[in-house]
Tab-separated table of N, CA and C in Angstrom:
chain	number	residue	atom	x	y	z
A	1	UNK	N	37.748	41.491	-3.407
A	1	UNK	CA	37.162	40.359	-4.081
A	1	UNK	C	37.599	39.089	-3.347
A	2	UNK	N	36.645	38.222	-3.092
A	2	UNK	CA	36.885	36.954	-2.431
A	2	UNK	C	36.768	35.826	-3.444
A	3	UNK	N	37.663	34.835	-3.363
A	3	UNK	CA	37.571	33.674	-4.250
A	3	UNK	C	36.248	32.947	-4.076
A	4	UNK	N	35.735	32.948	-2.846
A	4	UNK	CA	34.491	32.225	-2.575
A	4	UNK	C	33.288	32.872	-3.249
A	5	UNK	N	33.442	34.091	-3.733
A	5	UNK	CA	32.355	34.728	-4.481
A	5	UNK	C	32.200	34.089	-5.859
A	6	UNK	N	33.271	33.507	-6.370
A	6	UNK	CA	33.253	32.963	-7.716
A	6	UNK	C	33.381	31.439	-7.766
A	7	UNK	N	33.957	30.836	-6.707
A	7	UNK	CA	34.200	29.400	-6.708
A	7	UNK	C	33.683	28.777	-5.418
A	8	UNK	N	33.369	27.483	-5.477
A	8	UNK	CA	32.904	26.765	-4.290
A	8	UNK	C	34.041	26.632	-3.287
A	9	UNK	N	33.699	26.683	-1.991
A	9	UNK	CA	34.711	26.597	-0.944
A	9	UNK	C	35.480	25.287	-0.996
A	10	UNK	N	34.831	24.196	-1.429
A	10	UNK	CA	35.469	22.888	-1.472
A	10	UNK	C	36.612	22.838	-2.487
A	11	UNK	N	36.613	23.751	-3.445
A	11	UNK	CA	37.647	23.757	-4.484
A	11	UNK	C	38.833	24.637	-4.106
A	12	UNK	N	38.764	25.298	-2.962
A	12	UNK	CA	39.826	26.196	-2.524
A	12	UNK	C	40.481	25.602	-1.283
A	13	UNK	N	41.808	25.487	-1.346
A	13	UNK	CA	42.518	24.988	-0.164
A	13	UNK	C	43.615	25.991	0.197
A	14	UNK	N	43.959	25.991	1.485
A	14	UNK	CA	44.978	26.918	1.969
A	14	UNK	C	46.212	26.106	2.347
A	15	UNK	N	47.354	26.550	1.836
A	15	UNK	CA	48.619	25.892	2.155
A	15	UNK	C	49.162	26.348	3.493
A	16	UNK	N	50.180	25.635	4.006
A	16	UNK	CA	50.795	25.969	5.297
A	16	UNK	C	51.421	27.357	5.289
A	17	UNK	N	51.864	27.790	4.117
A	17	UNK	CA	52.502	29.107	4.016
A	17	UNK	C	51.491	30.231	3.776
A	18	UNK	N	50.191	29.890	3.803
A	18	UNK	CA	49.162	30.904	3.615
A	18	UNK	C	48.693	31.045	2.172
A	19	UNK	N	49.345	30.350	1.255
A	19	UNK	CA	48.924	30.430	-0.158
A	19	UNK	C	47.613	29.681	-0.361
A	20	UNK	N	46.968	29.991	-1.401
A	20	UNK	CA	45.708	29.312	-1.719
A	20	UNK	C	45.848	28.566	-3.039
A	21	UNK	N	45.194	27.419	-3.109
A	21	UNK	CA	45.185	26.605	-4.316
A	21	UNK	C	43.748	26.418	-4.740
A	22	UNK	N	43.497	26.665	-5.999
A	22	UNK	CA	42.153	26.519	-6.556
A	22	UNK	C	42.170	25.324	-7.508
A	23	UNK	N	41.292	24.363	-7.282
A	23	UNK	CA	41.197	23.183	-8.138
A	23	UNK	C	40.125	23.428	-9.197
A	24	UNK	N	40.574	23.474	-10.457
A	24	UNK	CA	39.654	23.661	-11.565
A	24	UNK	C	39.790	22.475	-12.509
A	25	UNK	N	38.679	21.969	-12.965
A	25	UNK	CA	38.667	20.890	-13.937
A	25	UNK	C	37.939	21.391	-15.174
A	26	UNK	N	38.497	21.099	-16.315
A	26	UNK	CA	37.881	21.539	-17.555
A	26	UNK	C	38.054	20.452	-18.600
A	27	UNK	N	37.168	20.466	-19.574
A	27	UNK	CA	37.241	19.502	-20.678
A	27	UNK	C	38.386	19.895	-21.600
A	28	UNK	N	39.005	18.885	-22.188
A	28	UNK	CA	40.010	19.162	-23.207
A	28	UNK	C	39.312	19.754	-24.414
A	29	UNK	N	40.054	20.421	-25.215
A	29	UNK	CA	39.472	21.019	-26.412
A	29	UNK	C	38.888	19.959	-27.329
A	30	UNK	N	37.835	20.323	-28.029
A	30	UNK	CA	37.200	19.422	-28.989
A	30	UNK	C	37.326	20.013	-30.384
A	31	UNK	N	37.444	19.121	-31.370
A	31	UNK	CA	37.641	19.550	-32.747
A	31	UNK	C	36.795	18.700	-33.678
A	32	UNK	N	36.464	19.271	-34.838
A	32	UNK	CA	35.676	18.565	-35.846
A	32	UNK	C	36.588	17.834	-36.818
A	33	UNK	N	36.191	16.609	-37.134
A	33	UNK	CA	36.858	15.818	-38.159
A	33	UNK	C	35.811	15.586	-39.242
A	34	UNK	N	36.085	16.126	-40.435
A	34	UNK	CA	35.099	16.102	-41.515
A	34	UNK	C	35.661	15.357	-42.717
A	35	UNK	N	34.801	14.529	-43.334
A	35	UNK	CA	35.147	13.794	-44.547
A	35	UNK	C	34.186	14.243	-45.644
A	36	UNK	N	34.756	14.650	-46.799
A	36	UNK	CA	33.937	15.187	-47.886
A	36	UNK	C	34.253	14.481	-49.201
A	37	UNK	N	33.392	14.737	-50.166
A	37	UNK	CA	33.552	14.252	-51.537
A	37	UNK	C	33.279	15.435	-52.444
A	38	UNK	N	34.138	15.673	-53.424
A	38	UNK	CA	33.918	16.735	-54.404
A	38	UNK	C	33.384	16.084	-55.672
A	39	UNK	N	32.158	16.435	-56.043
A	39	UNK	CA	31.542	15.883	-57.255
A	39	UNK	C	32.336	16.359	-58.465
A	40	UNK	N	32.878	15.431	-59.270
A	40	UNK	CA	33.710	15.855	-60.397
A	40	UNK	C	32.940	16.574	-61.496
A	41	UNK	N	31.633	16.409	-61.542
A	41	UNK	CA	30.830	17.057	-62.583
A	41	UNK	C	30.420	18.468	-62.191
A	42	UNK	N	30.022	18.664	-60.938
A	42	UNK	CA	29.513	19.964	-60.493
A	42	UNK	C	30.489	20.724	-59.603
A	43	UNK	N	31.588	20.065	-59.160
A	43	UNK	CA	32.544	20.627	-58.210
A	43	UNK	C	31.880	20.984	-56.874
A	44	UNK	N	30.738	20.395	-56.607
A	44	UNK	CA	30.024	20.638	-55.359
A	44	UNK	C	30.596	19.753	-54.257
A	45	UNK	N	30.787	20.344	-53.073
A	45	UNK	CA	31.282	19.601	-51.922
A	45	UNK	C	30.113	18.893	-51.243
A	46	UNK	N	30.260	17.587	-51.055
A	46	UNK	CA	29.211	16.801	-50.403
A	46	UNK	C	29.793	16.198	-49.133
A	47	UNK	N	29.061	16.320	-48.050
A	47	UNK	CA	29.507	15.830	-46.755
A	47	UNK	C	29.284	14.326	-46.655
A	48	UNK	N	30.337	13.597	-46.322
A	48	UNK	CA	30.229	12.157	-46.087
A	48	UNK	C	30.002	11.907	-44.607
A	49	UNK	N	30.817	12.539	-43.770
A	49	UNK	CA	30.703	12.353	-42.325
A	49	UNK	C	31.389	13.513	-41.616
A	50	UNK	N	30.825	13.917	-40.490
A	50	UNK	CA	31.440	14.943	-39.648
A	50	UNK	C	31.144	14.591	-38.198
A	51	UNK	N	32.180	14.516	-37.401
A	51	UNK	CA	32.049	14.200	-35.978
A	51	UNK	C	32.897	15.168	-35.178
A	52	UNK	N	32.515	15.358	-33.929
A	52	UNK	CA	33.287	16.173	-33.006
A	52	UNK	C	33.950	15.238	-32.008
A	53	UNK	N	35.259	15.393	-31.845
A	53	UNK	CA	36.046	14.546	-30.953
A	53	UNK	C	36.885	15.412	-30.025
A	54	UNK	N	37.278	14.836	-28.916
A	54	UNK	CA	38.227	15.499	-28.026
A	54	UNK	C	39.636	15.362	-28.602
A	55	UNK	N	40.454	16.340	-28.317
A	55	UNK	CA	41.850	16.329	-28.751
A	55	UNK	C	42.540	15.061	-28.252
A	56	UNK	N	43.295	14.416	-29.149
A	56	UNK	CA	44.125	13.291	-28.765
A	56	UNK	C	43.473	11.930	-28.767
A	57	UNK	N	42.164	11.838	-29.054
A	57	UNK	CA	41.529	10.519	-29.102
A	57	UNK	C	41.552	9.995	-30.535
A	58	UNK	N	41.374	8.683	-30.668
A	58	UNK	CA	41.353	8.074	-32.006
A	58	UNK	C	40.013	8.384	-32.666
A	59	UNK	N	40.053	8.724	-33.958
A	59	UNK	CA	38.801	8.994	-34.662
A	59	UNK	C	38.529	7.933	-35.713
A	60	UNK	N	37.264	7.814	-36.084
A	60	UNK	CA	36.819	6.820	-37.046
A	60	UNK	C	36.998	7.341	-38.468
A	61	UNK	N	37.491	6.477	-39.341
A	61	UNK	CA	37.626	6.794	-40.758
A	61	UNK	C	36.481	6.090	-41.477
A	62	UNK	N	35.637	6.828	-42.214
A	62	UNK	CA	34.520	6.169	-42.898
A	62	UNK	C	34.990	5.301	-44.067
A	63	UNK	N	34.101	4.456	-44.511
A	63	UNK	CA	34.390	3.596	-45.661
A	63	UNK	C	34.641	4.443	-46.899
A	64	UNK	N	35.498	3.944	-47.790
A	64	UNK	CA	35.763	4.644	-49.047
A	64	UNK	C	34.669	4.360	-50.068
A	65	UNK	N	33.771	3.436	-49.750
A	65	UNK	CA	32.623	3.155	-50.615
A	65	UNK	C	31.429	3.912	-50.063
A	66	UNK	N	31.032	4.975	-50.730
A	66	UNK	CA	29.940	5.823	-50.262
A	66	UNK	C	28.736	5.551	-51.146
A	67	UNK	N	27.970	4.553	-50.776
A	67	UNK	CA	26.858	4.115	-51.632
A	67	UNK	C	25.784	5.182	-51.746
A	68	UNK	N	25.584	5.992	-50.731
A	68	UNK	CA	24.581	7.054	-50.804
A	68	UNK	C	24.895	8.068	-51.896
A	69	UNK	N	26.188	8.243	-52.195
A	69	UNK	CA	26.611	9.161	-53.253
A	69	UNK	C	26.968	8.414	-54.532
A	70	UNK	N	27.028	7.077	-54.452
A	70	UNK	CA	27.337	6.278	-55.634
A	70	UNK	C	28.788	6.335	-56.058
A	71	UNK	N	29.711	6.467	-55.100
A	71	UNK	CA	31.127	6.537	-55.443
A	71	UNK	C	31.945	5.606	-54.554
A	72	UNK	N	33.070	5.196	-55.085
A	72	UNK	CA	34.058	4.438	-54.314
A	72	UNK	C	35.408	5.079	-54.573
A	73	UNK	N	36.059	5.505	-53.514
A	73	UNK	CA	37.352	6.150	-53.642
A	73	UNK	C	38.486	5.175	-53.393
A	74	UNK	N	39.704	5.696	-53.518
A	74	UNK	CA	40.884	4.866	-53.291
A	74	UNK	C	41.676	5.329	-52.074
A	75	UNK	N	41.234	6.393	-51.416
A	75	UNK	CA	41.931	6.887	-50.237
A	75	UNK	C	41.404	8.238	-49.805
A	76	UNK	N	42.112	8.860	-48.852
A	76	UNK	CA	41.718	10.160	-48.310
A	76	UNK	C	42.873	11.140	-48.423
A	77	UNK	N	42.566	12.367	-48.844
A	77	UNK	CA	43.558	13.432	-48.971
A	77	UNK	C	43.303	14.461	-47.879
A	78	UNK	N	44.358	14.809	-47.132
A	78	UNK	CA	44.246	15.808	-46.075
A	78	UNK	C	44.187	17.200	-46.697
A	79	UNK	N	43.292	18.048	-46.196
A	79	UNK	CA	43.154	19.416	-46.682
A	79	UNK	C	43.524	20.415	-45.588
A	80	UNK	N	43.916	21.603	-45.984
A	80	UNK	CA	44.150	22.737	-45.084
A	80	UNK	C	45.071	22.431	-43.912
A	81	UNK	N	46.182	21.772	-44.181
A	81	UNK	CA	47.166	21.533	-43.137
A	81	UNK	C	46.855	20.392	-42.186
A	82	UNK	N	45.838	19.622	-42.482
A	82	UNK	CA	45.512	18.468	-41.635
A	82	UNK	C	46.591	17.405	-41.803
A	83	UNK	N	46.874	16.630	-40.754
A	83	UNK	CA	47.856	15.557	-40.909
A	83	UNK	C	47.292	14.443	-41.782
A	84	UNK	N	48.174	13.769	-42.529
A	84	UNK	CA	47.736	12.638	-43.345
A	84	UNK	C	47.220	11.535	-42.431
A	85	UNK	N	46.290	10.731	-42.948
A	85	UNK	CA	45.774	9.618	-42.160
A	85	UNK	C	46.159	8.302	-42.810
A	86	UNK	N	46.219	7.276	-41.995
A	86	UNK	CA	46.536	5.928	-42.448
A	86	UNK	C	45.386	5.043	-42.004
A	87	UNK	N	44.681	4.446	-42.969
A	87	UNK	CA	43.501	3.664	-42.603
A	87	UNK	C	43.843	2.407	-41.829
A	88	UNK	N	45.119	2.022	-41.782
A	88	UNK	CA	45.533	0.813	-41.063
A	88	UNK	C	46.234	1.128	-39.752
A	89	UNK	N	46.321	2.390	-39.375
A	89	UNK	CA	47.007	2.790	-38.151
A	89	UNK	C	46.046	3.582	-37.260
A	90	UNK	N	46.502	3.871	-36.052
A	90	UNK	CA	45.702	4.663	-35.128
A	90	UNK	C	45.886	6.137	-35.485
A	91	UNK	N	44.793	6.818	-35.786
A	91	UNK	CA	44.836	8.236	-36.131
A	91	UNK	C	44.225	9.028	-34.981
A	92	UNK	N	44.975	9.996	-34.475
A	92	UNK	CA	44.517	10.773	-33.334
A	92	UNK	C	44.103	12.172	-33.770
A	93	UNK	N	43.096	12.706	-33.105
A	93	UNK	CA	42.588	14.039	-33.420
A	93	UNK	C	43.659	15.078	-33.058
A	94	UNK	N	44.058	15.895	-34.037
A	94	UNK	CA	45.037	16.950	-33.740
A	94	UNK	C	44.351	18.139	-33.062
A	95	UNK	N	45.117	19.125	-32.689
A	95	UNK	CA	44.583	20.312	-32.013
A	95	UNK	C	44.081	21.327	-33.038
A	96	UNK	N	43.239	20.876	-33.960
A	96	UNK	CA	42.631	21.755	-34.961
A	96	UNK	C	41.484	21.005	-35.634
A	97	UNK	N	40.573	21.737	-36.242
A	97	UNK	CA	39.551	21.121	-37.077
A	97	UNK	C	40.235	20.618	-38.339
A	98	UNK	N	39.828	19.441	-38.812
A	98	UNK	CA	40.464	18.863	-39.994
A	98	UNK	C	39.417	18.394	-40.994
A	99	UNK	N	39.801	18.415	-42.273
A	99	UNK	CA	38.940	17.951	-43.354
A	99	UNK	C	39.737	17.023	-44.250
A	100	UNK	N	39.086	15.925	-44.648
A	100	UNK	CA	39.690	14.958	-45.560
A	100	UNK	C	38.761	14.769	-46.748
A	101	UNK	N	39.359	14.757	-47.948
A	101	UNK	CA	38.597	14.607	-49.186
A	101	UNK	C	38.798	13.205	-49.752
A	102	UNK	N	37.712	12.590	-50.211
A	102	UNK	CA	37.778	11.277	-50.835
A	102	UNK	C	38.520	11.393	-52.160
A	103	UNK	N	39.547	10.560	-52.358
A	103	UNK	CA	40.315	10.552	-53.606
A	103	UNK	C	39.645	9.574	-54.554
A	104	UNK	N	39.271	10.058	-55.731
A	104	UNK	CA	38.655	9.205	-56.734
A	104	UNK	C	39.727	8.591	-57.614
A	105	UNK	N	39.496	7.382	-58.128
A	105	UNK	CA	40.485	6.772	-59.026
A	105	UNK	C	40.584	7.553	-60.324
A	106	UNK	N	41.777	7.541	-60.925
A	106	UNK	CA	41.994	8.201	-62.213
A	106	UNK	C	41.422	7.341	-63.324
A	107	UNK	N	40.974	7.988	-64.387
A	107	UNK	CA	40.514	7.266	-65.569
A	107	UNK	C	41.664	6.454	-66.139
A	108	UNK	N	41.407	5.186	-66.472
A	108	UNK	CA	42.399	4.335	-67.098
A	108	UNK	C	43.439	3.791	-66.140
A	109	UNK	N	43.267	4.010	-64.824
A	109	UNK	CA	44.277	3.555	-63.880
A	109	UNK	C	44.149	2.083	-63.545
A	110	UNK	N	43.024	1.463	-63.920
A	110	UNK	CA	42.792	0.083	-63.521
A	110	UNK	C	42.130	0.005	-62.160
A	111	UNK	N	42.060	1.131	-61.457
A	111	UNK	CA	41.375	1.184	-60.179
A	111	UNK	C	40.166	2.083	-60.330
A	112	UNK	N	39.088	1.529	-60.841
A	112	UNK	CA	37.889	2.331	-61.008
A	112	UNK	C	37.911	3.165	-62.257
A	113	UNK	N	38.949	3.016	-63.074
A	113	UNK	CA	39.033	3.782	-64.312
A	113	UNK	C	38.273	3.095	-65.412
A	114	UNK	N	38.679	3.342	-66.647
A	114	UNK	CA	37.930	2.835	-67.774
A	114	UNK	C	38.049	1.333	-67.921
A	115	UNK	N	39.255	0.798	-67.844
A	115	UNK	CA	39.426	-0.649	-68.020
A	115	UNK	C	39.135	-1.027	-69.453
A	116	UNK	N	39.870	-1.951	-70.001
A	116	UNK	CA	39.643	-2.342	-71.387
A	116	UNK	C	39.360	-3.816	-71.471
A	117	UNK	N	39.258	-4.300	-72.698
A	117	UNK	CA	38.900	-5.690	-72.883
A	117	UNK	C	39.971	-6.606	-72.342
A	118	UNK	N	41.238	-6.317	-72.622
A	118	UNK	CA	42.310	-7.182	-72.176
A	118	UNK	C	42.839	-6.850	-70.797
A	119	UNK	N	42.503	-5.682	-70.271
A	119	UNK	CA	43.098	-5.247	-69.006
A	119	UNK	C	42.041	-5.027	-67.925
A	120	UNK	N	41.428	-6.068	-67.482
A	120	UNK	CA	40.453	-5.970	-66.410
A	120	UNK	C	39.230	-5.157	-66.819
A	121	UNK	N	38.302	-5.766	-67.537
A	121	UNK	CA	37.142	-5.042	-68.019
A	121	UNK	C	36.209	-4.573	-66.914
A	122	UNK	N	36.266	-5.184	-65.745
A	122	UNK	CA	35.508	-4.670	-64.610
A	122	UNK	C	34.028	-4.989	-64.666
A	123	UNK	N	33.265	-4.164	-63.985
A	123	UNK	CA	31.831	-4.341	-63.861
A	123	UNK	C	31.147	-3.105	-64.417
A	124	UNK	N	30.764	-3.106	-65.690
A	124	UNK	CA	30.199	-1.904	-66.296
A	124	UNK	C	28.972	-1.408	-65.536
A	125	UNK	N	28.912	-0.106	-65.381
A	125	UNK	CA	27.737	0.510	-64.788
A	125	UNK	C	27.769	0.613	-63.281
A	126	UNK	N	28.764	0.041	-62.615
A	126	UNK	CA	28.833	0.156	-61.174
A	126	UNK	C	29.891	1.176	-60.809
A	127	UNK	N	29.513	2.206	-60.036
A	127	UNK	CA	30.452	3.279	-59.745
A	127	UNK	C	31.642	2.793	-58.947
A	128	UNK	N	32.811	3.313	-59.326
A	128	UNK	CA	34.015	3.034	-58.585
A	128	UNK	C	34.693	1.735	-58.954
A	129	UNK	N	34.121	0.955	-59.863
A	129	UNK	CA	34.747	-0.282	-60.292
A	129	UNK	C	35.302	-0.095	-61.699
A	130	UNK	N	36.347	-0.848	-62.047
A	130	UNK	CA	36.890	-0.735	-63.398
A	130	UNK	C	35.806	-0.993	-64.426
A	131	UNK	N	35.778	-0.208	-65.467
A	131	UNK	CA	34.793	-0.369	-66.526
A	131	UNK	C	33.630	0.596	-66.384
A	132	UNK	N	33.535	1.288	-65.284
A	132	UNK	CA	32.437	2.226	-65.091
A	132	UNK	C	32.703	3.477	-65.921
A	133	UNK	N	31.738	3.863	-66.750
A	133	UNK	CA	31.937	5.025	-67.609
A	133	UNK	C	31.831	6.315	-66.821
A	134	UNK	N	30.875	6.396	-65.918
A	134	UNK	CA	30.664	7.602	-65.140
A	134	UNK	C	30.638	7.239	-63.661
A	135	UNK	N	31.730	7.471	-62.917
A	135	UNK	CA	31.678	7.163	-61.493
A	135	UNK	C	30.608	8.031	-60.841
A	136	UNK	N	29.753	7.414	-60.076
A	136	UNK	CA	28.684	8.159	-59.420
A	136	UNK	C	27.351	7.975	-60.106
A	137	UNK	N	27.335	7.459	-61.334
A	137	UNK	CA	26.097	7.203	-62.034
A	137	UNK	C	26.036	5.723	-62.377
A	138	UNK	N	24.872	5.099	-62.193
A	138	UNK	CA	24.755	3.690	-62.520
A	138	UNK	C	23.957	3.508	-63.794
A	139	UNK	N	24.096	2.361	-64.410
A	139	UNK	CA	23.293	2.047	-65.591
A	139	UNK	C	23.926	2.424	-66.900
A	140	UNK	N	25.106	3.020	-66.921
A	140	UNK	CA	25.782	3.373	-68.167
A	140	UNK	C	26.827	2.337	-68.465
A	141	UNK	N	26.790	1.782	-69.635
A	141	UNK	CA	27.754	0.778	-70.036
A	141	UNK	C	28.634	1.369	-71.125
A	142	UNK	N	29.927	1.188	-70.970
A	142	UNK	CA	30.871	1.729	-71.934
A	142	UNK	C	30.935	0.811	-73.144
A	143	UNK	N	30.819	1.377	-74.332
A	143	UNK	CA	30.851	0.597	-75.583
A	143	UNK	C	32.177	0.766	-76.266
């Protein structure tokens, strides 16, 4: 078997001691970075964003306000061993596919929760804001 049967001659060099060196270039591994939302009513997983990146590059974090789904979250939770992300720092793609889930505010937390008359009544009917009765649904006003 000859190396030239499988590789171009320009990529093969011969050393002074008779050894041969083969120059091979390959792409770094690529991995998927996926952001999802779990519908609290149906437990259905909804895709917010999915991109493929090379290992070690910075990836984009989508907005926590997902108007297409009618929700606003308060952060991202790493799933399946993915490293935690910081929306104010540089996040690099690890050597694995990763998934992050949108964290929804807790009811009554003051961050998108129920909100009361004396404690930040919010904007009724708008998802993800204090005072919203049903995050993800518009037009419902809490009485």
